[in-house]
Coordinates of C-alpha atoms and ligand atoms in Angstrom, one line a residue:
M1 CA 77.3 50.2 5.5
R2 CA 74.5 48.3 7.2
W3 CA 73.2 49.6 10.4
A4 CA 75.1 48.2 13.4
G5 CA 72.2 48.0 15.6
S6 CA 70.0 45.8 13.3
S7 CA 68.7 43.7 16.1
S8 CA 66.4 41.0 17.2
T9 CA 64.4 43.1 19.3
P10 CA 61.4 44.8 17.5
S11 CA 61.0 48.5 17.7
L12 CA 57.2 48.2 16.8
K13 CA 54.9 45.3 17.6
G14 CA 51.4 45.0 16.3
V15 CA 49.6 42.4 18.4
K16 CA 46.5 40.7 17.2
L17 CA 44.8 43.8 15.6
V18 CA 41.6 43.8 14.5
R19 CA 39.8 46.8 12.9
T20 CA 36.2 46.7 11.3
F21 CA 34.5 49.5 9.6
G22 CA 30.7 50.1 9.1
D23 CA 27.9 48.1 11.3
G24 CA 25.1 45.9 10.7
T25 CA 24.9 44.5 7.2
T26 CA 27.6 46.9 6.0
R27 CA 30.3 45.7 8.8
R28 CA 33.5 44.5 7.3
A29 CA 36.8 43.7 8.7
A30 CA 39.8 45.4 7.3
L31 CA 42.0 43.7 9.7
Q32 CA 41.4 40.3 11.1
V33 CA 43.9 39.6 13.9
V34 CA 47.0 40.9 12.3
D35 CA 50.6 40.4 14.0
I36 CA 53.5 42.0 12.8
D37 CA 57.0 43.0 14.2
L38 CA 58.9 45.6 12.7
F39 CA 62.8 45.9 13.5
P40 CA 65.3 48.7 13.7
G41 CA 67.6 48.8 10.4
Q42 CA 65.0 47.0 8.4
L43 CA 62.9 47.9 5.3
A44 CA 59.6 46.0 5.1
L45 CA 57.5 45.8 2.1
L46 CA 53.7 45.3 2.3
M47 CA 51.7 44.1 -0.7
G48 CA 48.3 43.0 -1.4
P49 CA 45.1 43.6 -3.5
S50 CA 43.2 46.9 -3.5
G51 CA 41.1 46.9 -0.4
S52 CA 42.9 44.2 1.4
G53 CA 43.6 46.5 4.5
K54 CA 47.2 47.9 3.7
S55 CA 46.5 51.5 4.4
T56 CA 44.4 50.6 7.4
L57 CA 47.3 48.7 8.9
L58 CA 49.6 51.6 8.3
A59 CA 47.2 54.0 9.8
V60 CA 46.8 51.7 13.2
L61 CA 50.5 51.0 13.6
S62 CA 51.2 54.7 13.2
G63 CA 48.9 55.8 15.8
L64 CA 46.5 57.5 13.5
L65 CA 43.5 54.9 13.5
Q66 CA 42.4 53.0 16.7
P67 CA 42.1 49.4 16.2
D68 CA 38.9 47.7 17.7
S69 CA 41.2 45.4 19.5
G70 CA 45.0 44.3 19.7
Q71 CA 47.9 46.5 20.7
V72 CA 50.5 48.5 18.9
L73 CA 53.8 48.4 21.2
A74 CA 56.1 50.8 20.3
D75 CA 59.8 51.6 21.5
D76 CA 60.0 55.0 23.0
D77 CA 63.6 55.7 24.1
G78 CA 64.2 52.0 25.1
T79 CA 60.6 51.3 26.8
L80 CA 57.9 49.5 24.8
R81 CA 54.7 51.6 25.2
D82 CA 51.0 50.6 24.2
V83 CA 50.6 53.6 21.4
W84 CA 46.8 53.3 22.0
A85 CA 46.9 53.4 25.8
L86 CA 48.5 56.7 25.8
T87 CA 46.4 59.9 26.2
D88 CA 45.7 61.8 22.9
K89 CA 48.1 64.3 23.6
E90 CA 50.8 61.7 24.5
R91 CA 50.0 59.9 21.2
E92 CA 50.4 63.1 19.2
Q93 CA 53.8 63.8 20.9
Y94 CA 55.1 60.2 20.3
R95 CA 54.0 60.6 16.7
R96 CA 55.6 63.9 16.0
K97 CA 58.9 62.9 17.7
H98 CA 59.2 59.2 16.1
A99 CA 57.0 58.8 13.2
G100 CA 57.3 59.9 9.7
F101 CA 54.2 59.1 7.2
I102 CA 53.9 59.3 3.4
F103 CA 50.1 59.3 2.7
Q104 CA 48.7 57.7 -0.3
G105 CA 47.1 61.0 -1.2
Y106 CA 50.4 63.4 -0.3
N107 CA 48.5 65.4 2.0
L108 CA 50.5 68.6 1.1
F109 CA 49.4 71.9 2.4
P110 CA 48.0 73.8 -0.7
A111 CA 49.3 77.4 0.6
L112 CA 53.0 76.3 1.2
T113 CA 56.0 75.9 -1.2
A114 CA 57.9 72.6 -1.3
R115 CA 60.6 74.1 1.0
Q116 CA 57.9 75.5 3.5
Q117 CA 56.2 72.0 3.6
L118 CA 59.7 70.7 4.9
E119 CA 60.5 73.5 7.0
I120 CA 57.3 73.4 8.9
V121 CA 57.8 69.7 10.1
L122 CA 61.4 70.7 11.3
K123 CA 60.3 74.0 13.1
W124 CA 57.1 72.4 14.6
G125 CA 58.1 68.8 15.1
E126 CA 61.7 69.5 16.4
G127 CA 61.8 73.2 17.2
A128 CA 64.5 73.6 14.6
G129 CA 65.6 77.3 14.0
P130 CA 64.8 79.0 10.7
A131 CA 68.2 78.7 9.4
A132 CA 68.7 75.0 10.2
A133 CA 65.2 74.4 9.0
K134 CA 65.8 75.9 5.7
T135 CA 69.4 74.2 5.1
R136 CA 67.9 70.8 5.9
A137 CA 64.9 71.2 3.8
D138 CA 66.8 72.2 0.9
E139 CA 69.5 69.3 1.3
M140 CA 66.6 66.9 1.1
L141 CA 64.8 68.5 -1.9
D142 CA 68.4 68.3 -3.5
K143 CA 68.3 64.6 -2.7
L144 CA 64.9 64.2 -4.3
G145 CA 65.9 66.0 -7.3
L146 CA 63.6 68.9 -6.5
A147 CA 66.2 71.8 -5.9
K148 CA 64.4 73.5 -8.7
N149 CA 61.1 73.2 -7.3
R150 CA 61.8 74.7 -3.8
H151 CA 59.7 77.7 -4.3
K152 CA 56.6 76.0 -6.1
K153 CA 53.4 75.2 -4.2
P154 CA 51.5 71.7 -4.7
A155 CA 49.3 73.3 -7.7
Q156 CA 52.4 74.1 -9.7
L157 CA 54.1 70.6 -9.2
S158 CA 53.4 67.5 -11.1
G159 CA 52.0 64.4 -9.3
G160 CA 55.5 62.8 -9.1
E161 CA 56.8 65.9 -8.0
K162 CA 54.3 66.3 -5.2
Q163 CA 54.8 62.7 -4.2
R164 CA 58.5 63.5 -3.7
V165 CA 57.8 66.6 -1.8
A166 CA 55.8 64.3 0.5
I167 CA 58.5 61.9 0.7
G168 CA 61.1 64.5 1.7
R169 CA 58.6 65.7 4.4
A170 CA 58.5 62.5 5.9
L171 CA 62.2 61.7 5.8
V172 CA 63.6 65.4 6.7
K173 CA 63.1 64.7 10.4
N174 CA 64.9 61.4 10.6
P175 CA 62.0 59.4 12.1
S176 CA 62.6 56.1 14.1
F177 CA 59.7 54.9 12.1
M178 CA 58.6 55.4 8.5
F179 CA 55.2 54.4 7.1
A180 CA 55.1 54.8 3.3
D181 CA 51.9 54.2 1.5
E182 CA 52.5 53.6 -2.1
P183 CA 55.2 56.3 -2.3
T184 CA 56.3 55.2 -5.9
S185 CA 52.9 54.9 -7.4
A186 CA 53.2 58.3 -9.3
L187 CA 56.8 58.0 -10.2
D188 CA 58.7 56.7 -13.1
W189 CA 61.2 53.5 -12.4
E190 CA 64.3 55.8 -12.1
N191 CA 62.8 58.3 -9.6
G192 CA 61.0 55.3 -7.9
Q193 CA 64.2 53.7 -7.5
K194 CA 65.7 56.8 -5.8
V195 CA 62.9 56.8 -3.5
I196 CA 63.2 53.2 -2.3
E197 CA 67.0 53.9 -1.9
L198 CA 66.2 56.9 0.3
L199 CA 64.0 54.6 2.2
R200 CA 66.6 51.6 2.6
D201 CA 69.2 54.3 3.8
A202 CA 67.0 55.4 6.3
A203 CA 66.7 51.9 7.6
H204 CA 70.2 50.6 6.9
Q205 CA 72.2 53.6 7.8
R206 CA 70.1 55.4 10.5
G207 CA 68.5 52.2 11.9
A208 CA 64.9 53.3 11.3
S209 CA 62.0 50.7 10.9
V210 CA 60.5 51.4 7.5
L211 CA 57.0 49.7 6.3
C212 CA 56.5 50.5 2.8
V213 CA 53.3 49.7 0.8
S214 CA 53.5 49.1 -2.9
H215 CA 52.2 47.1 -6.0
D216 CA 55.3 47.1 -7.7
H217 CA 57.2 43.7 -7.6
R218 CA 60.6 45.5 -9.0
L219 CA 60.9 46.7 -5.5
L220 CA 61.6 43.2 -4.0
P221 CA 65.2 43.1 -4.3
F222 CA 65.7 46.2 -2.4
V223 CA 63.7 45.0 0.8
D224 CA 64.7 43.2 3.8
V225 CA 61.4 41.6 4.4
Y226 CA 58.1 41.0 2.5
Y227 CA 54.4 40.7 4.0
H228 CA 51.3 40.2 1.9
L229 CA 48.0 41.1 3.2
D230 CA 44.9 39.6 1.8
D231 CA 41.3 40.4 3.0
G232 CA 42.7 41.6 6.3
R233 CA 45.1 38.7 6.9
L234 CA 48.8 39.0 7.2
E235 CA 51.3 36.5 6.1
R236 CA 55.3 36.7 5.6
R237 CA 56.6 35.5 2.2
A238 CA 59.9 34.5 1.0
L239 CA 62.1 37.0 -0.8
P240 CA 63.3 35.8 -4.3
S241 CA 66.8 35.8 -2.7
E242 CA 65.7 33.5 0.3
Ligands
LIG301 N1 37.0 55.1 6.7 C1 36.5 53.9 6.1 N2 34.9 53.7 6.4 C2 34.5 52.5 5.6 N3 35.2 51.4 5.2 C3 36.9 51.8 5.0 C4 37.3 53.0 5.5 N4 38.5 52.8 5.2 C5 38.7 51.8 4.8 N5 37.6 51.1 4.5 C6 37.5 49.5 4.1 O1 38.2 48.8 4.5 C7 38.8 47.9 3.5 C8 40.5 48.3 3.4 O2 40.9 49.4 3.1 P1 42.2 50.0 2.8 O3 42.1 51.5 2.6 O4 43.2 49.5 4.2 O5 42.8 49.0 1.8 P2 44.2 49.2 0.9 O6 44.7 47.8 0.8 O7 44.9 50.2 1.3 O8 43.7 49.4 -0.7 P3 44.4 50.2 -1.8 O9 45.4 49.4 -2.4 O10 43.2 50.3 -2.6 O11 45.0 51.4 -1.2 C9 38.2 48.5 2.2 O12 37.1 47.5 2.0 C10 37.8 49.6 2.3 O13 36.6 50.0 1.8
LIG302 MG1 45.7 52.0 0.4

């Protein structure tokens, strides 16, 4: 079922975003005046060469990295708020409540088992009780084909299994915004498809806005909109079906 609220009002707007790194002769613009609108119920794909600024854009939109200029306007229970005008504490609360992030390098806690990686998000982010957190963590691990791995720590998991735990951790709290940085890069096509379907469900069935970075053109038929970033400049491109 397509999410009924799929609408023409963006839930997240990046406005004239500029971000540079370094200074003097090493100064380099990772984002050069990027405008982007993300809509509820939409799965957007972001492609582009290595070093073109994809991870930088995700970090800026998700409130992790401050832009040099421009705004990130995010829907917070009906009001558009400038994420970078919030205090650090407010921004942290906003991120915890609304945003899920799958990092390019997994960012799992080495000392925790697969189940604990998910439980901690539910307990800490939502104040879920231990029994509810355990049930929801196990349901998500099941969906990702990780039921047998729930008691393993990252060092005991393969690259693809770690990647799926990181995906589960981002999805388990049902975020309004999902930022996924190459979530399928360590997976075979069958598992990659499962993951993109979960991201699509988050958008189409729950109304989340999902922005997914990938180099894999096979994902194009699964997505609603496709952006290309090249040298910090963003362009919307037509999908094969358009
Ligand atoms: N912390 C940093 N300090 C200095 N330069 C940085 C930093 N982070 C990113 N950059 C530079 O900004 C540019 C964009 O980097 P970014 O990580 O956003 O690229 P990307 O499109 O995600 O690449 P990849 O596909 O390899 O992950 C690159 O030239 C990179 O070297
Ligand atoms: Mg990157």
